[in-house]
RNA sequence: GGCGCUAUCGUCUAAGGGUUAGGACGGAGCCCUCUCAAGGCUCAAAUACGGGUUCGAAUCCCGUUAGCGCUACCA
């Protein structure tokens, strides 16, 4: 990628109207990677111009989410910076100045139409076979009259005067040239009647004032590009490089990844919000790797990439134009992979809060022993409580005694096996190295296959058939617990 | 409806005029094995359709179809 001439300054500019979801995280990530790749600045700006949809918790969710994913920002809330404030409702005076400028230049006009009239006008337009939208009634209002009505306190919005004929040609760094017939474009509202700008005005003004060099945002914004291009033009500004990132579609491929969390047919939550992924124990390494692969690729082979590699390799040229369908299986695969890459110490530490939250009182020392046995068997950190509950619980949850009966065996065999094992476990050195030959010897002495020997013991001790390797498990659990559980199992037979 | 974007295995993608169309997830099979995993090997699986351009098209152009996005005093 050719290095941009001026300093790269990009921003992620969400509106705090809801939870921070993966679509937003992907947009933030591409901005972050782009900035870090060029040693530029990654700026966070809060676009809170929609008062009615504003959610006070949203900024917290956002900041926490970015921190969890390890995307540090150079300027913005909590970071400061010389282009602040970075919250739009703290910049209202600025937008009013630019509104006035457009008004004076005749590039915008006051609209006194009521919502009711707007609706009626839109319907009338449609009835006449045109497009729905505003009929531009106030566009040619006398300026003195307009100013007088405004001064008298009459409620109004300010609309941008779009050209009526011809076309607006814009350029997108990913898609190239895009042409829009002006006959299709609206005189969009720039300033609402409450004196707060809409996205379009605030965004363009801020990007200019904050010296944003590249705008990387979601594909849903391409339809606003002509307006934004005309706004830059009206102000006499050169627009930043605009790049629209492909949308993330829900797993069904039908529509944008929803902003609501559904459940799979089996009842599992299908997370959409960043904090849900965090709560379920997705590692930031996996999230970032997966997100980066949604709409971007490095080459024909490489998929596993660390943050540093992503930063080094990221380029706008390799961003795809087509929308991408979200795939939970692939994310799970990556998460499992990154879990397996962790040292057992690191895994134990990460596991501890999850297992404790599930209600088990566990110490780090014990977790250090259990973690390696769980490592290959979990795809998310939160899976550990279920997969290894028998490690952490005092009492095993109830299980079906039929599970104790070995393949091609019967209850009598299970009893013989367990009683023999109990005897052995009472005296043998309680290490995996000693346990294995001892129990194998028991199998031989009893004339049963090793599987028939191990399975009843495994179920007695773990309460289920699918569990980590037996001897390591026994060793971790300790003699006392193992003997107790075998006694309980024998009693069930 | 209008406007816009997009179109390679089920999914994420590579190949950007010449390849047996490559990789990954998922699926199937085999191996390993005390179960479950993990790991290794193998297999099935794609250029939406129709026209051009060209010696040659997944690749360039046009059309169709389909999907998605936008069509607010929301972002």
Tab-separated table of N, CA and C (backbone and C1' of nucleotides) in Angstrom, chain B residues 17-74:
chain	number	residue	atom	x	y	z
B	17	G	P	-5.143	-9.110	-14.933
B	17	G	O5'	-5.860	-10.363	-15.592
B	17	G	C5'	-5.534	-10.746	-16.888
B	17	G	C4'	-6.149	-12.102	-17.001
B	17	G	C3'	-5.205	-13.146	-17.541
B	17	G	O3'	-5.653	-14.414	-17.141
B	17	G	C1'	-6.889	-12.713	-19.119
B	18	G	P	-4.553	-15.442	-16.570
B	18	G	O5'	-4.625	-16.691	-17.554
B	18	G	C5'	-5.778	-17.540	-17.554
B	18	G	C4'	-5.448	-18.862	-18.236
B	18	G	C3'	-4.310	-19.646	-17.576
B	18	G	O3'	-4.464	-21.018	-17.893
B	18	G	C1'	-3.610	-18.880	-19.701
B	19	U	P	-5.353	-22.098	-17.487
B	19	U	O5'	-4.637	-22.782	-16.248
B	19	U	C5'	-3.204	-22.725	-16.105
B	19	U	C4'	-2.869	-23.284	-14.729
B	19	U	C3'	-3.741	-24.471	-14.326
B	19	U	O3'	-3.062	-25.673	-14.642
B	19	U	C1'	-3.633	-22.851	-12.560
B	20	U	P	-3.785	-26.767	-15.574
B	20	U	O5'	-4.864	-27.474	-14.630
B	20	U	C5'	-5.879	-28.269	-15.202
B	20	U	C4'	-6.585	-29.025	-14.106
B	20	U	C3'	-6.992	-28.178	-12.901
B	20	U	O3'	-8.313	-27.688	-13.095
B	20	U	C1'	-5.852	-30.143	-12.179
B	21	A	P	-8.625	-26.197	-12.914
B	21	A	O5'	-8.754	-26.040	-11.321
B	21	A	C5'	-7.645	-25.658	-10.538
B	21	A	C4'	-7.986	-24.418	-9.734
B	21	A	C3'	-8.723	-24.662	-8.421
B	21	A	O3'	-7.808	-25.045	-7.409
B	21	A	C1'	-9.766	-22.909	-9.562
B	22	G	P	-8.050	-26.401	-6.582
B	22	G	O5'	-7.112	-26.173	-5.321
B	22	G	C5'	-5.715	-26.027	-5.502
B	22	G	C4'	-5.171	-25.022	-4.519
B	22	G	C3'	-5.776	-25.100	-3.117
B	22	G	O3'	-5.183	-26.126	-2.336
B	22	G	C1'	-5.817	-22.876	-3.828
B	23	G	P	-6.045	-26.842	-1.205
B	23	G	O5'	-6.060	-25.764	-0.038
B	23	G	C5'	-4.830	-25.352	0.556
B	23	G	C4'	-5.080	-24.217	1.511
B	23	G	C3'	-6.089	-24.493	2.611
B	23	G	O3'	-5.503	-25.211	3.680
B	23	G	C1'	-6.552	-22.401	1.656
B	24	A	P	-6.443	-26.155	4.597
B	24	A	O5'	-7.327	-25.102	5.404
B	24	A	C5'	-6.718	-24.246	6.363
B	24	A	C4'	-7.764	-23.341	6.956
B	24	A	C3'	-9.001	-24.048	7.502
B	24	A	O3'	-8.777	-24.560	8.802
B	24	A	C1'	-9.677	-22.234	6.164
B	25	C	P	-9.641	-25.798	9.326
B	25	C	O5'	-11.088	-25.167	9.567
B	25	C	C5'	-11.299	-24.261	10.636
B	25	C	C4'	-12.725	-23.787	10.633
B	25	C	C3'	-13.775	-24.888	10.713
B	25	C	O3'	-13.977	-25.309	12.048
B	25	C	C1'	-14.366	-23.391	8.996
B	26	G	P	-14.217	-26.869	12.374
B	26	G	O5'	-15.596	-27.156	11.627
B	26	G	C5'	-16.820	-26.615	12.135
B	26	G	C4'	-17.916	-26.862	11.137
B	26	G	C3'	-18.103	-28.300	10.707
B	26	G	O3'	-18.842	-29.052	11.654
B	26	G	C1'	-18.111	-26.933	8.801
B	27	G	P	-18.470	-30.606	11.869
B	27	G	O5'	-18.875	-31.293	10.482
B	27	G	C5'	-20.234	-31.296	10.070
B	27	G	C4'	-20.379	-32.016	8.750
B	27	G	C3'	-19.739	-33.403	8.685
B	27	G	O3'	-20.552	-34.381	9.286
B	27	G	C1'	-19.186	-32.190	6.731
B	28	A	P	-19.860	-35.643	10.003
B	28	A	O5'	-19.333	-36.515	8.774
B	28	A	C5'	-20.254	-37.071	7.840
B	28	A	C4'	-19.501	-37.810	6.768
B	28	A	C3'	-18.430	-38.770	7.279
B	28	A	O3'	-18.973	-40.006	7.689
B	28	A	C1'	-17.538	-37.455	5.536
B	29	G	P	-18.270	-40.798	8.896
B	29	G	O5'	-16.940	-41.358	8.238
B	29	G	C5'	-17.011	-42.305	7.183
B	29	G	C4'	-15.651	-42.501	6.574
B	29	G	C3'	-14.547	-42.922	7.537
B	29	G	O3'	-14.600	-44.291	7.854
B	29	G	C1'	-13.745	-41.231	6.092
B	30	C	P	-14.023	-44.810	9.254
B	30	C	O5'	-12.438	-44.738	9.041
B	30	C	C5'	-11.798	-45.597	8.099
B	30	C	C4'	-10.364	-45.175	7.918
B	30	C	C3'	-9.510	-45.177	9.184
B	30	C	O3'	-9.042	-46.468	9.514
B	30	C	C1'	-9.137	-43.170	7.991
B	31	C	P	-8.715	-46.821	11.025
B	31	C	O5'	-7.400	-45.952	11.297
B	31	C	C5'	-6.189	-46.250	10.605
B	31	C	C4'	-5.122	-45.262	11.011
B	31	C	C3'	-4.844	-45.173	12.500
B	31	C	O3'	-3.970	-46.205	12.921
B	31	C	C1'	-5.000	-42.993	11.590
B	32	C	P	-4.110	-46.786	14.406
B	32	C	O5'	-3.693	-45.557	15.323
B	32	C	C5'	-2.346	-45.086	15.353
B	32	C	C4'	-2.238	-43.878	16.259
B	32	C	C3'	-2.796	-44.089	17.657
B	32	C	O3'	-1.800	-44.634	18.517
B	32	C	C1'	-3.666	-42.076	16.757
B	33	U	P	-2.110	-45.944	19.340
B	33	U	O5'	-3.177	-45.456	20.406
B	33	U	C5'	-2.800	-44.531	21.435
B	33	U	C4'	-4.046	-44.008	22.095
B	33	U	C3'	-4.967	-45.083	22.672
B	33	U	O3'	-4.560	-45.448	23.982
B	33	U	C1'	-6.224	-43.546	21.357
B	34	C	P	-5.105	-46.782	24.609
B	34	C	O5'	-6.603	-46.459	24.987
B	34	C	C5'	-7.467	-47.501	25.466
B	34	C	C4'	-8.515	-46.902	26.336
B	34	C	C3'	-9.052	-45.559	25.840
B	34	C	O3'	-10.084	-45.775	24.886
B	34	C	C1'	-8.569	-45.430	28.164
B	35	U	P	-10.335	-44.738	23.720
B	35	U	O5'	-11.600	-43.928	24.238
B	35	U	C5'	-12.852	-44.589	24.475
B	35	U	C4'	-13.776	-43.620	25.149
B	35	U	C3'	-13.907	-42.270	24.460
B	35	U	O3'	-14.849	-42.319	23.411
B	35	U	C1'	-13.568	-41.945	26.769
B	36	C	P	-14.628	-41.429	22.121
B	36	C	O5'	-14.712	-39.948	22.700
B	36	C	C5'	-15.929	-39.461	23.274
B	36	C	C4'	-15.680	-38.064	23.804
B	36	C	C3'	-15.004	-37.128	22.820
B	36	C	O3'	-15.939	-36.590	21.916
B	36	C	C1'	-13.960	-36.954	24.933
B	37	A	P	-15.450	-35.974	20.512
B	37	A	O5'	-14.734	-34.656	21.024
B	37	A	C5'	-13.636	-34.144	20.343
B	37	A	C4'	-12.832	-33.296	21.295
B	37	A	C3'	-11.597	-32.694	20.667
B	37	A	O3'	-11.911	-31.463	20.054
B	37	A	C1'	-10.996	-33.800	22.663
B	38	A	P	-11.396	-31.175	18.564
B	38	A	O5'	-9.831	-31.035	18.762
B	38	A	C5'	-9.301	-29.994	19.571
B	38	A	C4'	-7.850	-30.288	19.884
B	38	A	C3'	-6.989	-30.585	18.662
B	38	A	O3'	-6.528	-29.391	18.048
B	38	A	C1'	-6.627	-32.248	20.284
B	39	G	P	-6.416	-29.324	16.474
B	39	G	O5'	-5.308	-30.414	16.148
B	39	G	C5'	-3.966	-30.206	16.563
B	39	G	C4'	-3.153	-31.435	16.272
B	39	G	C3'	-3.188	-31.922	14.828
B	39	G	O3'	-2.329	-31.172	13.989
B	39	G	C1'	-3.477	-33.754	16.263
B	40	G	P	-2.677	-30.954	12.456
B	40	G	O5'	-2.287	-32.353	11.802
B	40	G	C5'	-0.963	-32.839	11.901
B	40	G	C4'	-0.885	-34.212	11.314
B	40	G	C3'	-1.562	-34.371	9.959
B	40	G	O3'	-0.750	-33.919	8.896
B	40	G	C1'	-2.209	-36.155	11.365
B	41	C	P	-1.448	-33.297	7.580
B	41	C	O5'	-1.994	-34.597	6.836
B	41	C	C5'	-1.099	-35.583	6.352
B	41	C	C4'	-1.874	-36.783	5.881
B	41	C	C3'	-2.948	-36.500	4.832
B	41	C	O3'	-2.420	-36.380	3.528
B	41	C	C1'	-3.836	-37.914	6.506
B	42	U	P	-3.206	-35.489	2.451
B	42	U	O5'	-4.504	-36.361	2.153
B	42	U	C5'	-4.398	-37.596	1.449
B	42	U	C4'	-5.744	-38.258	1.375
B	42	U	C3'	-6.844	-37.444	0.698
B	42	U	O3'	-6.770	-37.501	-0.713
B	42	U	C1'	-7.681	-38.405	2.684
B	43	C	P	-7.448	-36.344	-1.582
B	43	C	O5'	-8.999	-36.661	-1.392
B	43	C	C5'	-9.555	-37.884	-1.869
B	43	C	C4'	-11.007	-37.969	-1.495
B	43	C	C3'	-11.860	-36.806	-1.979
B	43	C	O3'	-12.257	-36.989	-3.319
B	43	C	C1'	-12.353	-37.256	0.295
B	44	A	P	-12.623	-35.707	-4.218
B	44	A	O5'	-14.088	-35.376	-3.699
B	44	A	C5'	-15.142	-36.324	-3.872
B	44	A	C4'	-16.381	-35.785	-3.207
B	44	A	C3'	-16.731	-34.366	-3.627
B	44	A	O3'	-17.479	-34.361	-4.828
B	44	A	C1'	-16.816	-34.536	-1.278
B	45	A	P	-17.159	-33.270	-5.932
B	45	A	O5'	-17.622	-31.953	-5.167
B	45	A	C5'	-18.993	-31.786	-4.825
B	45	A	C4'	-19.148	-30.558	-3.981
B	45	A	C3'	-18.499	-29.309	-4.564
B	45	A	O3'	-19.298	-28.711	-5.554
B	45	A	C1'	-17.980	-29.497	-2.269
B	46	A	P	-18.723	-28.448	-6.990
B	46	A	O5'	-18.733	-26.871	-7.054
B	46	A	C5'	-19.947	-26.147	-6.798
B	46	A	C4'	-19.625	-24.687	-6.699
B	46	A	C3'	-19.068	-24.072	-7.979
B	46	A	O3'	-20.116	-23.700	-8.851
B	46	A	C1'	-17.762	-23.404	-6.127
B	47	U	P	-19.959	-23.892	-10.419
B	47	U	O5'	-18.862	-22.807	-10.831
B	47	U	C5'	-19.261	-21.584	-11.431
B	47	U	C4'	-18.848	-20.436	-10.543
B	47	U	C3'	-19.013	-19.074	-11.190
B	47	U	O3'	-19.381	-18.146	-10.190
B	47	U	C1'	-16.774	-19.396	-10.621
B	48	A	P	-20.510	-17.073	-10.498
B	48	A	O5'	-21.788	-17.919	-10.894
B	48	A	C5'	-22.334	-18.888	-9.995
B	48	A	C4'	-23.823	-18.969	-10.226
B	48	A	C3'	-24.224	-18.825	-11.687
B	48	A	O3'	-24.219	-20.093	-12.326
B	48	A	C1'	-25.487	-17.322	-10.365
B	49	C	P	-23.673	-20.173	-13.824
B	49	C	O5'	-24.908	-19.600	-14.656
B	49	C	C5'	-26.174	-20.231	-14.572
B	49	C	C4'	-27.183	-19.407	-15.327
B	49	C	C3'	-26.725	-18.969	-16.715
B	49	C	O3'	-26.924	-19.980	-17.679
B	49	C	C1'	-27.618	-17.117	-15.561
B	50	G	P	-25.945	-20.059	-18.945
B	50	G	O5'	-26.389	-18.787	-19.786
B	50	G	C5'	-27.707	-18.709	-20.288
B	50	G	C4'	-27.897	-17.415	-21.014
B	50	G	C3'	-26.772	-17.033	-21.961
B	50	G	O3'	-26.842	-17.753	-23.170
B	50	G	C1'	-27.380	-15.148	-20.700
B	51	G	P	-25.610	-17.635	-24.216
B	51	G	O5'	-25.970	-16.301	-24.970
B	51	G	C5'	-25.009	-15.672	-25.767
B	51	G	C4'	-25.249	-14.179	-25.761
B	51	G	C3'	-24.035	-13.394	-26.195
B	51	G	O3'	-23.923	-13.362	-27.599
B	51	G	C1'	-24.837	-12.466	-24.201
B	52	G	P	-22.689	-14.157	-28.261
B	52	G	O5'	-21.463	-13.469	-27.516
B	52	G	C5'	-20.543	-12.733	-28.271
B	52	G	C4'	-20.720	-11.248	-28.035
B	52	G	C3'	-19.398	-10.534	-28.050
B	52	G	O3'	-19.138	-10.025	-29.354
B	52	G	C1'	-20.483	-10.131	-25.979
B	53	U	P	-17.919	-10.701	-30.135
B	53	U	O5'	-16.679	-9.976	-29.447
B	53	U	C5'	-16.664	-8.558	-29.314
B	53	U	C4'	-15.533	-8.135	-28.426
B	53	U	C3'	-14.248	-8.925	-28.615
B	53	U	O3'	-13.501	-8.450	-29.714
B	53	U	C1'	-14.725	-8.751	-26.316
B	54	U	P	-12.960	-9.499	-30.803
B	54	U	O5'	-11.859	-10.292	-29.987
B	54	U	C5'	-10.738	-9.611	-29.438
B	54	U	C4'	-9.958	-10.538	-28.548
B	54	U	C3'	-9.650	-11.895	-29.159
B	54	U	O3'	-8.519	-11.840	-30.011
B	54	U	C1'	-10.462	-12.189	-26.966
B	55	C	P	-8.553	-12.686	-31.358
B	55	C	O5'	-8.364	-14.198	-30.873
B	55	C	C5'	-8.662	-15.261	-31.770
B	55	C	C4'	-8.222	-16.563	-31.148
B	55	C	C3'	-8.756	-16.818	-29.745
B	55	C	O3'	-10.053	-17.387	-29.783
B	55	C	C1'	-6.431	-17.232	-29.787
B	56	G	P	-11.142	-16.859	-28.762
B	56	G	O5'	-10.517	-17.288	-27.380
B	56	G	C5'	-10.515	-18.671	-27.002
B	56	G	C4'	-9.746	-18.844	-25.721
B	56	G	C3'	-10.294	-18.084	-24.523
B	56	G	O3'	-11.347	-18.798	-23.901
B	56	G	C1'	-7.953	-17.769	-24.656
B	57	A	P	-12.562	-17.975	-23.260
B	57	A	O5'	-12.324	-18.322	-21.725
B	57	A	C5'	-11.219	-17.837	-20.966
B	57	A	C4'	-11.735	-17.314	-19.639
B	57	A	C3'	-13.235	-17.484	-19.419
B	57	A	O3'	-13.516	-17.582	-18.033
B	57	A	C1'	-12.711	-15.203	-19.505
B	58	A	P	-13.626	-18.980	-17.315
B	58	A	O5'	-14.104	-18.635	-15.841
B	58	A	C5'	-15.406	-18.154	-15.601
B	58	A	C4'	-15.425	-17.276	-14.368
B	58	A	C3'	-14.821	-15.882	-14.594
B	58	A	O3'	-15.796	-14.967	-15.006
B	58	A	C1'	-13.849	-16.911	-12.681
B	59	U	P	-15.480	-13.827	-16.044
B	59	U	O5'	-14.302	-13.014	-15.354
B	59	U	C5'	-14.533	-12.299	-14.134
B	59	U	C4'	-13.216	-11.749	-13.640
B	59	U	C3'	-12.597	-10.720	-14.565
B	59	U	O3'	-12.096	-9.636	-13.823
B	59	U	C1'	-11.097	-12.523	-14.210
B	60	C	P	-13.039	-8.348	-13.666
B	60	C	O5'	-13.000	-7.754	-15.153
B	60	C	C5'	-12.028	-6.783	-15.509
B	60	C	C4'	-12.365	-6.219	-16.865
B	60	C	C3'	-13.856	-5.958	-17.094
B	60	C	O3'	-14.246	-4.694	-16.586
B	60	C	C1'	-12.977	-7.155	-18.932
B	61	C	P	-15.748	-4.442	-16.182
B	61	C	O5'	-16.473	-4.344	-17.598
B	61	C	C5'	-16.243	-3.241	-18.449
B	61	C	C4'	-17.163	-3.339	-19.637
B	61	C	C3'	-18.627	-3.551	-19.275
B	61	C	O3'	-19.285	-2.332	-18.995
B	61	C	C1'	-18.006	-5.127	-20.923
B	62	C	P	-20.541	-2.346	-18.006
B	62	C	O5'	-21.689	-2.961	-18.923
B	62	C	C5'	-22.157	-2.255	-20.062
B	62	C	C4'	-23.182	-3.085	-20.768
B	62	C	C3'	-24.310	-3.607	-19.895
B	62	C	O3'	-25.318	-2.637	-19.658
B	62	C	C1'	-23.494	-5.364	-21.235
B	63	G	P	-26.190	-2.721	-18.346
B	63	G	O5'	-27.158	-3.952	-18.622
B	63	G	C5'	-28.118	-3.878	-19.667
B	63	G	C4'	-28.734	-5.234	-19.872
B	63	G	C3'	-29.415	-5.840	-18.652
B	63	G	O3'	-30.713	-5.330	-18.452
B	63	G	C1'	-28.050	-7.465	-19.690
B	64	U	P	-31.370	-5.401	-17.001
B	64	U	O5'	-31.590	-6.968	-16.794
B	64	U	C5'	-32.547	-7.675	-17.587
B	64	U	C4'	-32.530	-9.137	-17.209
B	64	U	C3'	-32.820	-9.422	-15.735
B	64	U	O3'	-34.212	-9.447	-15.466
B	64	U	C1'	-30.926	-10.663	-16.426
B	65	U	P	-34.705	-9.024	-14.014
B	65	U	O5'	-34.168	-10.215	-13.113
B	65	U	C5'	-34.672	-11.538	-13.290
B	65	U	C4'	-33.870	-12.500	-12.454
B	65	U	C3'	-33.792	-12.155	-10.981
B	65	U	O3'	-34.935	-12.590	-10.268
B	65	U	C1'	-31.633	-12.691	-11.762
B	66	A	P	-35.419	-11.800	-8.973
B	66	A	O5'	-34.314	-12.228	-7.917
B	66	A	C5'	-34.193	-13.595	-7.514
B	66	A	C4'	-32.940	-13.763	-6.683
B	66	A	C3'	-32.832	-12.826	-5.495
B	66	A	O3'	-33.543	-13.318	-4.381
B	66	A	C1'	-30.798	-12.805	-6.684
B	67	G	P	-34.068	-12.260	-3.280
B	67	G	O5'	-32.721	-11.891	-2.517
B	67	G	C5'	-32.056	-12.884	-1.733
B	67	G	C4'	-30.765	-12.329	-1.220
B	67	G	C3'	-30.875	-11.016	-0.464
B	67	G	O3'	-31.287	-11.204	0.870
B	67	G	C1'	-29.115	-10.867	-2.019
B	68	C	P	-32.197	-10.063	1.561
B	68	C	O5'	-31.111	-8.936	1.859
B	68	C	C5'	-30.020	-9.203	2.729
B	68	C	C4'	-28.970	-8.140	2.570
B	68	C	C3'	-29.415	-6.708	2.834
B	68	C	O3'	-29.450	-6.423	4.215
B	68	C	C1'	-28.186	-6.756	0.835
B	69	G	P	-30.430	-5.283	4.747
B	69	G	O5'	-29.709	-3.953	4.265
B	69	G	C5'	-28.435	-3.607	4.777
B	69	G	C4'	-27.947	-2.362	4.098
B	69	G	C3'	-28.881	-1.171	4.185
B	69	G	O3'	-28.723	-0.504	5.418
B	69	G	C1'	-28.146	-1.410	1.970
B	70	C	P	-29.990	0.249	6.069
B	70	C	O5'	-30.159	1.502	5.105
B	70	C	C5'	-29.144	2.490	5.039
B	70	C	C4'	-29.492	3.471	3.957
B	70	C	C3'	-30.893	4.049	4.019
B	70	C	O3'	-30.983	5.105	4.964
B	70	C	C1'	-30.434	3.391	1.805
B	71	U	P	-32.414	5.629	5.473
B	71	U	O5'	-33.163	5.962	4.100
B	71	U	C5'	-33.150	7.277	3.561
B	71	U	C4'	-34.058	7.297	2.364
B	71	U	C3'	-35.540	7.186	2.684
B	71	U	O3'	-36.084	8.442	3.072
B	71	U	C1'	-34.988	5.753	0.884
B	72	A	P	-37.179	8.515	4.128
B	72	A	O5'	-36.695	9.874	4.771
B	72	A	C5'	-35.926	9.918	5.904
B	72	A	C4'	-36.569	10.825	6.931
B	72	A	C3'	-35.516	11.725	7.578
B	72	A	O3'	-35.827	13.076	7.671
B	72	A	C1'	-36.322	9.989	9.106
B	73	C	P	-37.040	13.772	8.167
B	73	C	O5'	-36.270	14.255	9.466
B	73	C	C5'	-35.259	15.187	9.357
B	73	C	C4'	-34.762	15.417	10.752
B	73	C	C3'	-35.325	14.350	11.709
B	73	C	O3'	-34.273	13.850	12.485
B	73	C	C1'	-36.043	16.592	12.329
B	74	C	P	-33.811	13.486	13.730
B	74	C	O5'	-33.921	11.925	13.975
B	74	C	C5'	-33.441	11.009	13.011
B	74	C	C4'	-32.590	10.024	13.758
B	74	C	C3'	-31.110	10.111	13.423
B	74	C	O3'	-30.479	11.152	14.136
B	74	C	C1'	-31.841	7.850	13.418
